[in-house]
Short mmCIF file of C-alpha atoms in Angstrom, two decimals:
data_model
loop_
_atom_site.label_atom_id
_atom_site.label_comp_id
_atom_site.label_asym_id
_atom_site.label_seq_id
_atom_site.Cartn_x
_atom_site.Cartn_y
_atom_site.Cartn_z
CA MET A 1 102.05 81.42 143.67
CA ASP A 2 100.73 77.88 143.52
CA VAL A 3 98.32 76.74 140.85
CA GLU A 4 96.81 73.36 140.10
CA ILE A 5 97.30 72.06 136.59
CA THR A 6 96.55 68.93 134.62
CA LEU A 7 98.82 67.52 131.94
CA GLN A 8 98.59 64.39 129.87
CA VAL A 9 102.10 63.04 130.16
CA ASN A 10 103.08 60.08 128.00
CA GLY A 11 99.42 59.18 127.71
CA VAL A 12 98.59 59.41 131.41
CA ASP A 13 96.61 62.25 133.03
CA ARG A 14 98.67 63.86 135.76
CA ARG A 15 97.42 66.47 138.20
CA LEU A 16 99.90 68.55 140.12
CA VAL A 17 100.25 71.81 142.02
CA VAL A 18 103.09 74.00 140.82
CA ASP A 19 104.44 77.46 141.49
CA THR A 20 103.66 79.73 138.52
CA ARG A 21 107.40 80.02 137.89
CA THR A 22 107.80 76.30 137.22
CA THR A 23 108.79 75.39 133.69
CA LEU A 24 107.38 72.36 131.97
CA LEU A 25 110.88 70.86 132.18
CA ASP A 26 111.12 71.31 135.96
CA ALA A 27 107.57 70.09 136.50
CA LEU A 28 108.30 66.84 134.70
CA ARG A 29 111.79 66.30 136.06
CA GLU A 30 111.34 67.41 139.65
CA ARG A 31 107.69 66.60 140.28
CA LEU A 32 106.95 63.63 138.04
CA GLY A 33 110.38 62.03 138.08
CA LEU A 34 110.74 62.06 134.31
CA THR A 35 114.43 62.86 134.01
CA GLY A 36 114.87 61.80 130.39
CA ALA A 37 114.62 65.39 129.21
CA LYS A 38 117.74 67.15 130.44
CA LYS A 39 118.35 70.60 131.86
CA GLY A 40 121.35 71.70 129.83
CA CYS A 41 121.58 75.45 129.33
CA ASP A 42 118.08 76.24 130.70
CA HIS A 43 117.89 79.13 128.20
CA GLY A 44 116.54 77.50 125.05
CA GLN A 45 119.91 77.22 123.39
CA CYS A 46 120.94 73.58 123.72
CA GLY A 47 117.76 71.62 123.02
CA ALA A 48 118.49 69.00 125.70
CA CYS A 49 115.06 69.68 127.20
CA THR A 50 113.19 68.95 123.96
CA MET A 51 109.76 67.35 124.38
CA LEU A 52 106.74 66.95 122.17
CA LEU A 53 104.09 69.44 123.30
CA ASP A 54 100.77 68.73 121.61
CA GLY A 55 102.73 66.77 119.02
CA ARG A 56 105.46 69.29 118.30
CA ARG A 57 109.01 69.54 119.55
CA VAL A 58 109.62 72.47 121.90
CA ASN A 59 112.22 73.71 124.38
CA SER A 60 110.45 72.77 127.61
CA CYS A 61 112.80 74.97 129.66
CA LEU A 62 111.12 78.05 128.17
CA ALA A 63 107.55 76.82 128.54
CA LEU A 64 105.81 77.73 131.80
CA ALA A 65 103.87 74.69 133.00
CA VAL A 66 100.91 76.86 134.03
CA ALA A 67 100.60 78.16 130.47
CA HIS A 68 100.13 74.63 129.10
CA GLN A 69 97.19 73.49 131.18
CA GLY A 70 95.68 70.35 129.65
CA ALA A 71 98.48 69.85 127.15
CA ASP A 72 99.55 66.50 125.73
CA VAL A 73 103.23 66.02 126.55
CA VAL A 74 105.49 63.24 125.31
CA THR A 75 108.98 62.89 126.72
CA ILE A 76 111.74 60.55 125.66
CA GLU A 77 110.34 58.06 128.21
CA GLY A 78 107.03 58.10 126.35
CA LEU A 79 108.63 56.78 123.20
CA THR A 80 109.29 53.39 124.76
CA PRO A 81 106.45 50.87 124.57
CA ALA A 82 105.45 48.72 127.54
CA ARG A 83 107.43 45.80 126.13
CA GLY A 84 110.63 45.80 124.18
CA LEU A 85 112.35 48.69 122.57
CA HIS A 86 110.93 51.61 120.70
CA PRO A 87 111.25 50.64 117.03
CA PRO A 88 114.06 53.06 116.24
CA ALA A 89 116.15 51.60 119.04
CA GLY A 90 115.95 48.06 117.68
CA VAL A 91 117.65 46.19 114.91
CA PRO A 92 117.93 46.19 112.00
CA ARG A 93 117.86 49.98 111.84
CA PRO A 94 120.09 51.21 114.64
CA ARG A 95 120.58 54.63 116.19
CA ARG A 96 117.44 56.26 115.00
CA LEU A 97 116.17 57.76 118.22
CA PRO A 98 116.99 61.40 117.49
CA VAL A 99 114.75 61.38 114.48
CA ARG A 100 111.68 61.02 116.68
CA LEU A 101 112.22 64.51 117.98
CA LEU A 102 113.26 65.83 114.61
CA HIS A 103 110.41 64.27 112.75
CA PRO A 104 107.43 63.39 114.95
CA ARG A 105 105.50 60.24 114.17
CA PRO A 106 102.26 60.89 112.31
CA ASP A 107 100.33 59.64 115.32
CA LEU A 108 102.04 62.27 117.46
CA LEU A 109 101.08 65.15 115.23
CA GLY A 110 98.46 67.48 116.61
CA PRO A 111 95.29 68.85 115.04
CA GLY A 112 96.09 70.93 112.02
CA ASP A 113 99.30 69.07 111.45
CA ALA A 114 97.85 66.78 108.83
CA GLY A 115 100.08 66.74 105.83
CA ARG A 116 102.88 68.40 107.72
CA GLY A 117 106.07 66.71 106.85
CA PRO A 118 109.59 67.17 105.70
CA SER A 119 109.99 70.40 103.98
CA GLY A 120 112.20 73.11 103.09
CA LEU A 121 113.11 76.66 102.64
CA ALA A 122 115.61 79.17 103.86
CA GLN A 123 118.88 77.86 102.68
CA CYS A 124 121.53 79.23 104.95
CA GLY A 125 122.54 82.69 103.87
CA ARG A 126 126.16 82.21 104.69
CA ARG A 127 126.58 79.28 102.39
CA ARG A 128 124.65 81.13 99.74
CA ALA A 129 126.73 84.27 100.20
CA ALA A 130 129.86 82.16 100.09
CA ARG A 131 128.87 80.97 96.65
CA GLY A 132 129.04 84.58 95.60
CA ASP A 133 126.18 84.49 93.14
CA GLY A 134 123.32 85.11 95.54
CA ALA A 135 121.50 82.11 94.18
CA PRO A 136 119.93 79.68 96.59
CA ALA A 137 121.41 76.26 96.11
CA ARG A 138 117.86 74.98 96.35
CA ASP A 139 114.68 75.64 98.22
CA GLY A 140 115.79 73.58 101.13
CA ALA A 141 117.36 73.37 104.55
CA ALA A 142 114.46 74.04 106.82
CA SER A 143 112.81 72.09 109.53
CA ASP A 144 109.93 69.83 110.23
CA ASP A 145 107.68 72.84 110.49
CA ALA A 146 107.08 73.76 106.87
CA ALA A 147 104.84 71.54 104.82
CA SER A 148 106.20 70.79 101.41
CA ASP A 149 106.65 67.89 99.10
CA GLY A 150 109.68 66.79 97.26
CA VAL A 151 112.38 68.14 99.52
CA VAL A 152 115.40 65.90 99.49
CA LEU A 153 116.42 64.93 103.00
CA ASP A 154 120.10 65.27 102.25
CA ASP A 155 122.89 65.85 104.76
CA ASP A 156 122.47 69.64 104.75
CA GLU A 157 118.75 69.34 105.35
CA ILE A 158 119.25 66.85 108.19
CA ARG A 159 121.89 69.02 109.81
CA GLU A 160 119.61 72.05 109.61
CA ARG A 161 116.83 70.13 111.33
CA MET A 162 119.26 68.96 114.02
CA SER A 163 120.59 72.43 114.73
CA GLY A 164 118.22 73.07 117.63
CA ASN A 165 120.02 70.33 119.53
CA LEU A 166 123.58 71.07 120.55
CA CYS A 167 125.00 67.94 122.06
CA ARG A 168 128.43 66.59 122.78
CA CYS A 169 127.97 64.00 120.06
CA GLY A 170 127.38 66.75 117.51
CA ALA A 171 130.67 65.79 115.97
CA TYR A 172 129.69 62.13 115.76
CA ALA A 173 129.39 61.72 112.03
CA ASN A 174 127.16 58.64 112.10
CA ILE A 175 124.12 60.51 113.43
CA VAL A 176 123.41 62.06 110.05
CA PRO A 177 123.54 58.76 108.11
CA ALA A 178 121.46 57.12 110.86
CA ILE A 179 118.74 59.71 110.48
CA ALA A 180 118.85 59.42 106.70
CA GLU A 181 118.56 55.65 106.97
CA TYR A 182 115.63 55.85 109.35
CA ALA A 183 113.86 58.52 107.32
CA THR A 184 114.16 56.36 104.21
CA ALA A 185 112.76 53.33 106.04
CA GLU A 186 109.98 55.45 107.55
CA HIS A 187 109.11 56.82 104.13
CA ALA A 188 109.03 53.32 102.64
CA ARG A 189 106.79 52.12 105.45
CA LYS A 190 104.11 54.76 104.67
CA MET B 1 112.87 84.32 138.99
CA ARG B 2 110.57 86.69 140.86
CA PRO B 3 107.19 85.32 141.90
CA PHE B 4 104.31 86.44 139.71
CA ARG B 5 100.57 86.03 139.36
CA TYR B 6 99.41 84.22 136.23
CA GLU B 7 96.26 85.36 134.45
CA ARG B 8 94.55 83.95 131.40
CA PRO B 9 91.69 86.30 130.47
CA ASP B 10 88.95 85.30 128.05
CA ASP B 11 89.05 88.22 125.66
CA PRO B 12 91.54 90.81 124.40
CA LEU B 13 89.83 93.74 126.14
CA ALA B 14 90.16 91.99 129.50
CA ALA B 15 93.84 91.39 128.79
CA VAL B 16 94.37 95.06 127.95
CA ALA B 17 92.55 96.08 131.13
CA LEU B 18 94.74 93.81 133.25
CA LEU B 19 97.86 95.60 132.01
CA ALA B 20 96.29 99.03 132.33
CA ASP B 21 95.83 98.37 136.03
CA ASP B 22 99.43 97.38 136.62
CA PRO B 23 102.57 98.96 135.17
CA THR B 24 104.61 95.85 135.99
CA ALA B 25 102.25 93.42 134.25
CA THR B 26 103.25 91.90 130.92
CA PHE B 27 101.75 89.83 128.12
CA LEU B 28 102.97 86.27 127.57
CA GLY B 29 102.93 84.71 124.11
CA GLY B 30 105.07 81.64 123.45
CA GLY B 31 107.47 82.69 126.19
CA THR B 32 110.65 81.84 124.30
CA ASN B 33 112.13 85.29 124.98
CA LEU B 34 110.13 86.51 127.99
CA VAL B 35 110.64 83.42 130.16
CA ASP B 36 114.36 83.56 129.41
CA LEU B 37 114.51 87.25 130.38
CA MET B 38 112.60 86.47 133.58
CA LYS B 39 115.17 83.82 134.47
CA LEU B 40 117.94 86.33 133.81
CA GLY B 41 116.27 88.93 136.02
CA VAL B 42 115.95 91.34 133.08
CA ALA B 43 112.15 91.05 133.01
CA ARG B 44 110.53 91.23 136.46
CA PRO B 45 106.76 91.24 135.99
CA ASP B 46 104.37 90.98 138.96
CA VAL B 47 101.58 89.75 136.72
CA VAL B 48 101.90 87.62 133.58
CA VAL B 49 98.87 87.82 131.29
CA ASP B 50 98.78 84.84 128.93
CA VAL B 51 97.49 85.95 125.52
CA ALA B 52 98.62 82.91 123.53
CA ARG B 53 95.02 81.78 123.02
CA LEU B 54 93.37 85.19 122.80
CA THR B 55 94.18 86.16 119.25
CA GLY B 56 94.21 84.37 115.93
CA ARG B 57 96.48 81.46 115.07
CA ALA B 58 95.86 81.38 111.32
CA VAL B 59 96.32 83.30 108.07
CA GLU B 60 93.13 84.65 106.51
CA THR B 61 92.74 86.25 103.10
CA LEU B 62 91.28 89.75 103.30
CA PRO B 63 88.44 90.70 100.93
CA GLU B 64 90.19 93.94 99.96
CA GLY B 65 93.38 92.01 99.15
CA GLY B 66 96.30 90.93 101.23
CA VAL B 67 96.24 88.64 104.25
CA ARG B 68 95.75 88.91 108.01
CA ILE B 69 98.06 86.94 110.30
CA GLY B 70 96.78 86.09 113.78
CA ALA B 71 99.06 87.51 116.48
CA ALA B 72 99.26 84.18 118.28
CA MET B 73 100.10 82.16 115.17
CA PRO B 74 103.23 80.11 115.82
CA ASN B 75 106.26 81.02 113.71
CA SER B 76 106.40 77.45 112.38
CA ASP B 77 102.80 77.56 111.17
CA LEU B 78 103.28 80.95 109.57
CA ALA B 79 106.40 79.75 107.74
CA ALA B 80 104.52 76.68 106.51
CA ASP B 81 101.32 78.43 105.48
CA PRO B 82 100.71 77.76 101.76
CA VAL B 83 99.52 81.32 101.07
CA ILE B 84 102.60 82.82 102.74
CA ARG B 85 104.95 80.41 100.97
CA HIS B 86 103.38 81.15 97.60
CA ARG B 87 102.73 84.89 97.80
CA TYR B 88 105.24 86.12 100.40
CA PRO B 89 108.21 83.74 100.19
CA VAL B 90 110.48 86.35 101.80
CA LEU B 91 108.47 86.00 105.03
CA SER B 92 108.58 82.21 105.07
CA GLN B 93 112.31 82.27 104.34
CA ALA B 94 112.98 84.81 107.10
CA LEU B 95 111.04 82.78 109.67
CA LEU B 96 112.87 79.58 108.81
CA ALA B 97 116.21 81.39 108.98
CA GLY B 98 115.50 82.27 112.61
CA ALA B 99 115.86 80.31 115.83
CA SER B 100 115.39 76.50 115.77
CA GLY B 101 112.50 74.16 115.04
CA GLN B 102 111.81 73.83 118.76
CA LEU B 103 111.63 77.60 119.28
CA ARG B 104 109.57 78.29 116.16
CA ASN B 105 106.94 75.84 117.38
CA LEU B 106 106.41 77.93 120.55
CA ALA B 107 107.12 81.47 119.36
CA THR B 108 104.20 83.63 118.19
CA THR B 109 103.94 86.30 115.51
CA ALA B 110 103.44 89.18 117.96
CA GLY B 111 106.05 87.79 120.33
CA ASN B 112 108.56 87.63 117.50
CA LEU B 113 107.95 91.32 116.75
CA LEU B 114 108.29 92.28 120.41
CA GLN B 115 111.33 90.17 121.31
CA ARG B 116 114.09 92.14 122.99
CA THR B 117 117.64 92.68 121.76
CA ARG B 118 120.19 89.92 122.40
CA CYS B 119 122.87 92.52 123.28
CA VAL B 120 124.95 90.64 125.84
CA TYR B 121 125.09 93.66 128.13
CA PHE B 122 121.31 94.08 128.08
CA GLN B 123 120.97 90.44 129.12
CA ASP B 124 123.55 90.70 131.92
CA VAL B 125 122.06 92.50 134.93
CA THR B 126 125.53 93.04 136.43
CA THR B 127 126.51 95.51 133.71
CA PRO B 128 125.20 99.03 133.01
CA CYS B 129 122.65 99.24 130.20
CA ASN B 130 120.48 102.21 129.26
CA LYS B 131 117.85 99.96 127.74
CA ARG B 132 117.47 97.85 130.87
CA GLU B 133 118.16 100.62 133.37
CA PRO B 134 117.81 104.09 131.84
CA GLY B 135 120.66 106.43 132.72
CA SER B 136 123.03 103.69 133.85
CA GLY B 137 125.20 103.96 130.72
CA CYS B 138 125.93 101.77 127.72
CA SER B 139 128.44 98.97 128.23
CA ALA B 140 128.45 98.04 124.57
CA VAL B 141 129.74 101.34 123.17
CA ASP B 142 133.20 100.59 124.55
CA GLY B 143 132.67 96.85 124.70
CA TRP B 144 132.26 93.90 122.36
CA THR B 145 130.31 95.18 119.39
CA ARG B 146 130.41 92.48 116.72
CA HIS B 147 126.62 92.11 116.80
CA HIS B 148 125.78 95.77 117.28
CA ALA B 149 124.34 98.52 115.11
CA VAL B 150 126.01 100.40 112.28
CA LEU B 151 122.97 102.49 111.33
CA GLY B 152 120.75 104.78 113.39
CA ALA B 153 122.37 104.11 116.78
CA SER B 154 122.82 106.74 119.49
CA GLN B 155 125.41 107.34 122.17
CA HIS B 156 122.91 105.78 124.59
CA CYS B 157 122.36 102.47 122.82
CA VAL B 158 123.91 100.52 119.95
CA ALA B 159 121.74 97.40 120.22
CA THR B 160 120.22 95.65 117.20
CA HIS B 161 116.77 94.19 116.80
CA PRO B 162 117.13 90.39 116.60
CA SER B 163 114.09 89.38 114.53
CA ASP B 164 114.35 87.98 111.02
CA MET B 165 110.58 87.93 110.59
CA ALA B 166 110.27 91.66 111.32
CA VAL B 167 112.80 92.47 108.58
CA ALA B 168 110.68 90.64 106.02
CA MET B 169 107.53 92.32 107.34
CA ALA B 170 109.18 95.74 107.02
CA ALA B 171 109.96 95.02 103.37
CA LEU B 172 106.36 93.85 102.87
CA ASP B 173 104.87 97.06 104.34
CA ALA B 174 103.07 95.02 106.98
CA VAL B 175 100.63 96.79 109.29
CA VAL B 176 100.18 95.82 112.92
CA GLN B 177 96.65 95.85 114.36
CA VAL B 178 96.71 96.91 117.99
CA GLN B 179 94.07 96.86 120.72
CA GLY B 180 94.82 99.55 123.28
CA ALA B 181 93.06 100.86 126.35
CA ARG B 182 91.58 103.66 124.19
CA GLY B 183 90.53 101.40 121.32
CA PRO B 184 92.03 99.73 118.29
CA ARG B 185 94.56 101.31 115.92
CA ARG B 186 96.91 100.40 113.09
CA ILE B 187 100.68 100.86 113.10
CA PRO B 188 102.90 100.15 110.07
CA VAL B 189 105.65 97.73 111.09
CA VAL B 190 108.25 100.26 109.93
CA GLU B 191 106.89 102.63 112.60
CA LEU B 192 106.43 99.96 115.27
CA HIS B 193 110.11 99.67 116.16
CA ARG B 194 112.05 102.78 117.15
CA LEU B 195 115.58 104.02 116.86
CA PRO B 196 117.11 104.30 120.34
CA GLY B 197 117.69 108.08 120.53
CA ASP B 198 117.75 109.10 124.17
CA GLU B 199 115.03 106.61 125.15
CA PRO B 200 116.57 103.21 124.38
CA GLN B 201 114.34 101.60 127.01
CA ARG B 202 111.49 101.96 124.50
CA ASP B 203 111.86 99.33 121.77
CA THR B 204 108.58 100.21 120.07
CA SER B 205 105.99 102.92 119.67
CA LEU B 206 103.46 100.83 121.65
CA GLU B 207 102.05 102.11 124.92
CA HIS B 208 101.98 99.90 128.01
CA GLY B 209 99.00 97.59 127.64
CA ASP B 210 98.76 97.75 123.85
CA LEU B 211 98.00 94.25 122.56
CA ILE B 212 98.94 93.26 119.01
CA THR B 213 95.96 91.33 117.66
CA SER B 214 97.06 90.67 114.07
CA VAL B 215 99.49 91.67 111.33
CA ASP B 216 98.20 92.56 107.87
CA LEU B 217 100.22 92.10 104.69
CA PRO B 218 99.10 94.12 101.66
CA ASP B 219 98.96 92.53 98.23
CA LEU B 220 102.13 92.63 96.18
CA PRO B 221 102.22 93.27 92.44
CA VAL B 222 101.48 89.85 90.93
CA THR B 223 104.81 89.73 89.13
CA ALA B 224 106.89 90.86 92.14
CA ARG B 225 109.46 88.48 93.58
CA SER B 226 110.80 88.46 97.09
CA HIS B 227 113.74 86.92 98.88
CA TYR B 228 115.49 86.84 102.27
CA ALA B 229 119.20 86.25 102.77
CA LYS B 230 120.89 86.03 106.14
CA VAL B 231 124.59 86.02 106.99
CA ARG B 232 125.61 84.71 110.39
CA ASP B 233 128.57 83.36 112.29
CA ARG B 234 127.53 79.74 111.79
CA ALA B 235 125.39 77.97 109.25
CA SER B 236 122.29 77.64 111.43
CA TYR B 237 120.64 78.76 114.66
CA ALA B 238 122.39 82.12 115.05
CA PHE B 239 121.30 85.73 114.91
CA ALA B 240 122.01 87.76 111.79
CA LEU B 241 125.19 89.70 111.37
CA VAL B 242 123.50 91.17 108.32
CA SER B 243 120.31 90.16 106.57
CA VAL B 244 118.42 91.52 103.59
CA ALA B 245 114.74 91.21 102.74
CA ALA B 246 113.79 92.48 99.30
CA VAL B 247 110.68 92.68 97.17
CA LEU B 248 111.34 93.55 93.54
CA ASP B 249 109.23 93.92 90.44
CA VAL B 250 111.01 94.45 87.12
CA HIS B 251 109.45 95.03 83.69
CA ASP B 252 111.47 95.37 80.50
CA GLY B 253 114.61 95.82 82.56
CA ILE B 254 113.15 98.70 84.56
CA VAL B 255 112.58 98.54 88.32
CA GLY B 256 109.00 99.11 89.43
CA HIS B 257 108.01 98.13 92.95
CA VAL B 258 111.09 97.82 95.15
CA HIS B 259 111.15 97.43 98.93
CA ILE B 260 114.32 96.59 100.82
CA ALA B 261 114.90 96.10 104.54
CA LEU B 262 118.13 95.29 106.33
CA GLY B 263 118.43 93.25 109.52
CA GLY B 264 121.23 93.00 112.07
CA VAL B 265 122.37 96.55 111.43
CA ALA B 266 120.08 98.77 113.52
CA HIS B 267 117.77 99.06 116.52
CA LYS B 268 114.90 98.33 114.12
CA PRO B 269 114.44 96.67 110.75
CA TRP B 270 116.13 99.21 108.48
CA ARG B 271 114.12 100.18 105.43
CA ALA B 272 116.65 101.09 102.74
CA THR B 273 114.66 104.04 101.41
CA ILE B 274 117.67 105.76 99.83
CA ALA B 275 118.43 102.64 97.79
CA GLU B 276 114.75 102.15 96.92
CA ASP B 277 114.41 105.74 95.65
CA MET B 278 117.53 105.38 93.52
CA LEU B 279 116.39 102.10 92.01
CA ARG B 280 112.73 102.85 91.32
CA GLY B 281 112.20 103.67 87.65
CA GLY B 282 115.82 102.92 86.76
CA PRO B 283 117.58 100.00 85.11
CA ALA B 284 117.75 96.68 86.96
CA THR B 285 121.46 96.20 86.51
CA THR B 286 124.23 95.12 88.84
CA ASP B 287 125.81 98.56 88.52
CA ALA B 288 122.59 100.21 89.62
CA PHE B 289 122.21 97.77 92.53
CA ARG B 290 125.78 98.47 93.60
CA ALA B 291 125.31 102.25 93.44
CA ALA B 292 122.11 102.04 95.47
CA ALA B 293 123.73 99.82 98.10
CA VAL B 294 126.71 102.14 98.39
CA ALA B 295 124.41 105.15 98.80
CA GLU B 296 122.31 103.43 101.47
CA LEU B 297 125.35 102.54 103.55
CA THR B 298 126.99 105.98 103.42
CA ARG B 299 125.14 106.76 106.64
CA ALA B 300 126.75 103.82 108.45
CA ARG B 301 128.74 104.62 111.57
CA PRO B 302 130.43 101.33 112.51
CA LEU B 303 131.90 100.48 115.89
CA PRO B 304 135.38 98.98 116.38
CA ASP B 305 134.26 95.35 116.07
CA ASN B 306 131.64 95.65 113.35
CA ALA B 307 133.05 97.71 110.48
CA PHE B 308 132.82 94.52 108.41
CA LYS B 309 129.03 94.87 108.43
CA VAL B 310 129.14 97.85 106.05
CA PRO B 311 130.69 96.10 103.03
CA LEU B 312 128.86 92.91 104.00
CA ALA B 313 125.47 94.66 103.91
CA ARG B 314 126.34 96.25 100.55
CA ASN B 315 127.38 92.92 99.08
CA VAL B 316 124.41 90.94 100.37
CA LEU B 317 122.05 93.63 99.11
CA VAL B 318 123.56 93.51 95.62
CA SER B 319 123.52 89.71 95.75
CA VAL B 320 119.83 89.50 96.71
CA LEU B 321 118.73 91.98 94.04
CA GLY B 322 120.85 90.10 91.52
CA HIS B 323 119.20 86.85 92.53
CA LEU B 324 115.72 88.34 92.19
CA THR B 325 116.40 89.70 88.71
CA SER B 326 118.27 86.69 87.39
CA SER B 327 115.59 84.22 88.38
CA ALA B 328 112.98 86.56 86.90
CA GLY B 329 114.90 86.54 83.66
CA ALA B 330 115.02 90.32 83.67
CA GLY B 331 117.77 92.91 83.91
CA ARG B 332 120.10 91.08 81.59
#
């Protein structure tokens, strides 16, 4: 069943007719030619399809395009300015691109997101259980989705926030330091 | 995926009416489970009724005490809500222990409650499954059962409920507000999900067309503490092998209010009523916690691949209660 929808994609209003079954991912890749978001597992497990939907990262393979009429969508292509490189891709702070999807820019946050920032809760139960004392190591290891101050963005916290993205470079150790470096610079910039 | 008609009604009654007219119609929340099941051919609705904007997306404080959570509130917002974090930390912890940041941003409160089991046989339309196709048999009983139930299962179904959030809500005595074709009603979360019995196709006590509009959490004793612990096969982004949500209030070394729910062990969040009854009014000691955990798990009937869940559930339960008493400075 075809329906007409409007999306604001990377700042541009786009109107298109899609079958109701079309996911946001397929609409953008197949209809609008935005192939930066990838179709990995297509079941919400790998995170390769991650986009910012109204300022928040989502698995676009599980979002029906018709259900997001009028939404503001930013793909990886939308992070690049008209000229030059997106700041995280340039020197002197290299390899910071993943953090954009882990930690949306303040100007990409949606209404109600004010004050939302790094946070933490829900320390992994396995690590806690492994300690044998039932005590949480700290009130940490969460995601970008819980507002809280004073959470240390340490390696465990960064890894927890990355865990929605399974990628072949998951074993590439420098991603975690790169995110830490960028987050520190971002924090200093504010 | 089968073709379907998409509807976005303007009010909850219209949404309920749309389902009443069509037994194959279904509600759509965030879609993180339903859209996946539609791709797999497990869910085959003719009509998809989008309710993601029909109900509340916030937490409100109720005048008579407690809070009301909008059914469409995203899991990420609920986890981050200051009132929830302060007064019901077990719920915030459970939410953040589930799924990934991307999924929590889409998933709704009601959708989380109504998500289907991740039993691999249920999700594979080429294998028999009594939940998916009643009477076809259970492939899991003689299959791979690491993630399956050890409590309250039947010969027809050994699936587990996958939600972390629902386990915390069970321990909090949450009450689901439902709009049905015959009017509104209230269902305690502990009665929302069912044990499989001989009708494993029915996950919940809801009728077709019942729309969850909100979830109410009653006030806790002001001195009560709560905590969620989850054990899984990897450190993040995995379903629970065993989880424990507990609310505990201890005065002068004696247990007062105590609510415990187990996840990953049954077709529904498992309220540990045997353990609660043993603990209430008794000493808050490790020995008492251990005895209560042992008693609760005596009813366990593990399958070949999941016998480990029985001692694991006992140990995590003792560990969580120990954590709650130690940080409260009581029970020593």
